[in-house]
Coordinates of C-alpha atoms in Angstrom, one line a residue:
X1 CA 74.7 -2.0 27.8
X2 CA 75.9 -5.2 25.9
X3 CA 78.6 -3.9 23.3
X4 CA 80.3 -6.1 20.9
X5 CA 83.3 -5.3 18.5
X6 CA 85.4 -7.5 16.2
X7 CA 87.5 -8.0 18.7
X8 CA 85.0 -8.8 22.1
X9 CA 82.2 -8.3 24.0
X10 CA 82.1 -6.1 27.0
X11 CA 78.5 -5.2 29.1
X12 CA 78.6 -1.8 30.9
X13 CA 76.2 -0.5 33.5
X14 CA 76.9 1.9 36.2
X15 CA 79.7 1.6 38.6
X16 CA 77.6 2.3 42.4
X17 CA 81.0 2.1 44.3
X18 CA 82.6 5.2 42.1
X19 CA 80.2 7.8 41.2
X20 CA 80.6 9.1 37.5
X21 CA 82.5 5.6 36.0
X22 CA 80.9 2.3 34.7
X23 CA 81.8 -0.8 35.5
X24 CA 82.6 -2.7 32.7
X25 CA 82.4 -6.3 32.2
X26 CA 84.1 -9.0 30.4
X27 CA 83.4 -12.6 29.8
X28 CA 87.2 -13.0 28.5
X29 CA 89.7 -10.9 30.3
X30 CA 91.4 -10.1 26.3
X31 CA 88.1 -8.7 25.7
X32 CA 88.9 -5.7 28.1
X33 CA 92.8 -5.2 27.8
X34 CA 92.5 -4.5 24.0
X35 CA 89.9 -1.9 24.3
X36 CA 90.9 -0.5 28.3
X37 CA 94.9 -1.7 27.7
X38 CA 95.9 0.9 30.8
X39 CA 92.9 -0.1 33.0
X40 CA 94.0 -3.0 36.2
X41 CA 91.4 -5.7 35.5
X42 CA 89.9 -7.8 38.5
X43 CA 89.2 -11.5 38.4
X44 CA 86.3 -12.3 40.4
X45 CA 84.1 -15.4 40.6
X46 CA 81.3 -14.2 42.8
X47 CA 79.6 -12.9 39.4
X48 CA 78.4 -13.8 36.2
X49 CA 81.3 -11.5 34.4
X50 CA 84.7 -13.0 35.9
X51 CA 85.9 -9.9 34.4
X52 CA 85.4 -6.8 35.7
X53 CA 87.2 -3.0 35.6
X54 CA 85.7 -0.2 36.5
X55 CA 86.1 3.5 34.1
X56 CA 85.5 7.0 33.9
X57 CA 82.1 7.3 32.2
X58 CA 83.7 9.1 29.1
X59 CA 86.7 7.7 28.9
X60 CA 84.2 4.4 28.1
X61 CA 82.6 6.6 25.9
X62 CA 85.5 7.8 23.8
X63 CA 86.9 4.2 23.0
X64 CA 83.7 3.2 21.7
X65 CA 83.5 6.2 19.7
X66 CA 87.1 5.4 18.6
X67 CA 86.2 1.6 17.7
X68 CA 83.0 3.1 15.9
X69 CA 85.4 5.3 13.7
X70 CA 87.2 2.5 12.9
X71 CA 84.7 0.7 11.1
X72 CA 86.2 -0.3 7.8
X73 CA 84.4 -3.9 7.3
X74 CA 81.0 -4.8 5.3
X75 CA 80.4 -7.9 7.3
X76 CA 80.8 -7.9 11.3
X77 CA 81.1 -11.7 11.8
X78 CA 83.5 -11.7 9.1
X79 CA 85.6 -9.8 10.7
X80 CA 86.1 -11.5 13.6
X81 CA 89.3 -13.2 13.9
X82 CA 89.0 -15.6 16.7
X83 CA 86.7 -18.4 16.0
X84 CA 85.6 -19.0 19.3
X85 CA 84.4 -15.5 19.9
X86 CA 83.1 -15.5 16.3
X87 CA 81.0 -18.6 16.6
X88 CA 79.7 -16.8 20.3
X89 CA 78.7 -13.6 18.1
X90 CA 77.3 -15.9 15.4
X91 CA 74.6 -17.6 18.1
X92 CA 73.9 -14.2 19.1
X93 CA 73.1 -13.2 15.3
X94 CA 70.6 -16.8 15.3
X95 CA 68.6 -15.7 18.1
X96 CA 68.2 -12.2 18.0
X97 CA 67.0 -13.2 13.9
X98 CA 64.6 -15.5 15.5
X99 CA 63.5 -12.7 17.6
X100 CA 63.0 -10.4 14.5
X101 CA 60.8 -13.1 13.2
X102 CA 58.5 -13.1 16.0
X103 CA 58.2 -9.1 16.5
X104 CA 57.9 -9.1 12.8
X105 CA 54.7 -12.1 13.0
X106 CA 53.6 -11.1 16.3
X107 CA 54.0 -13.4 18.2
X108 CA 53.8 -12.3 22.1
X109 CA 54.2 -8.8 20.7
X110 CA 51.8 -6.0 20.7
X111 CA 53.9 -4.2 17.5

C-alpha cells in the first residue's frame, strides 16, 4: 500500500520474515522517523526502497489513523513543506489525472 502524508511517502506490504508486522518502506529515511520516530530504520541498497523498518501490523495502523485525524488542510500539495517532496507528490497528482482521463474516455479500459 503506497501512503502519502504531508510530510512523506512510505509503501507497506507484508513483512514475510515477522509474521503479523509490515514492512514499511521509505524512499527518504525522514519519511519514516517522523511517522515510526521509535522504530531502528535499515539502509539497504539491494532494493528499490533504500529504506526499510519493519512494524507491528497495528501499530502501522494506528499512526495512519492518527495522521488521518489530523487532517486540518483543504489542499494536500499545499501543505507540503518541502519542495522537493512536494514537486515528487505534484508528478504523482499529473499522472494519476492523466489516468482519470483515460478511464474516464476509455481508453484501454472496459469501465
Amino acid at each position: 500500500m503506497w501512503i502519502f502524508t504531508n510530510q512523506g511517502f512510505i509503501s507497506a506490504v507484508a513483512d514475510f520474515n515477522k509474521q503479523g508486522n509490515l514492512l514499511v518502506r521509505a524512499r527518504a529515511k525522514e519519511h519514516l522517523t517522523h511517522l515510526f520516530p521509535d522504530a531502528v530504520v535499515q539502509k539497504t541498497s539491494d532494493a528499490d526502497y533504500l529504506y526499510r523498518v519493519s512494524i507491528p501490523q497495528a501499530e502501522v495502523a494506528g499512526v495512519i489513523a492518527e495522521q488521518i485525524q489530523a487532517i486540518d488542510y483543504t489542499n494536500f500539495k499545499k501543505s507540503i513543506p518541502d519542495d522537493e517532496y512536494h514537486a515528487a507528490c505534484s508528478g504523482v497528482w499529473h499522472v494519476m489525472y492523466r489516468y482519470q482521463g483515460e478511464v474516464e474516455h476509455g481508453a484501454g479500459h472496459d469501465g
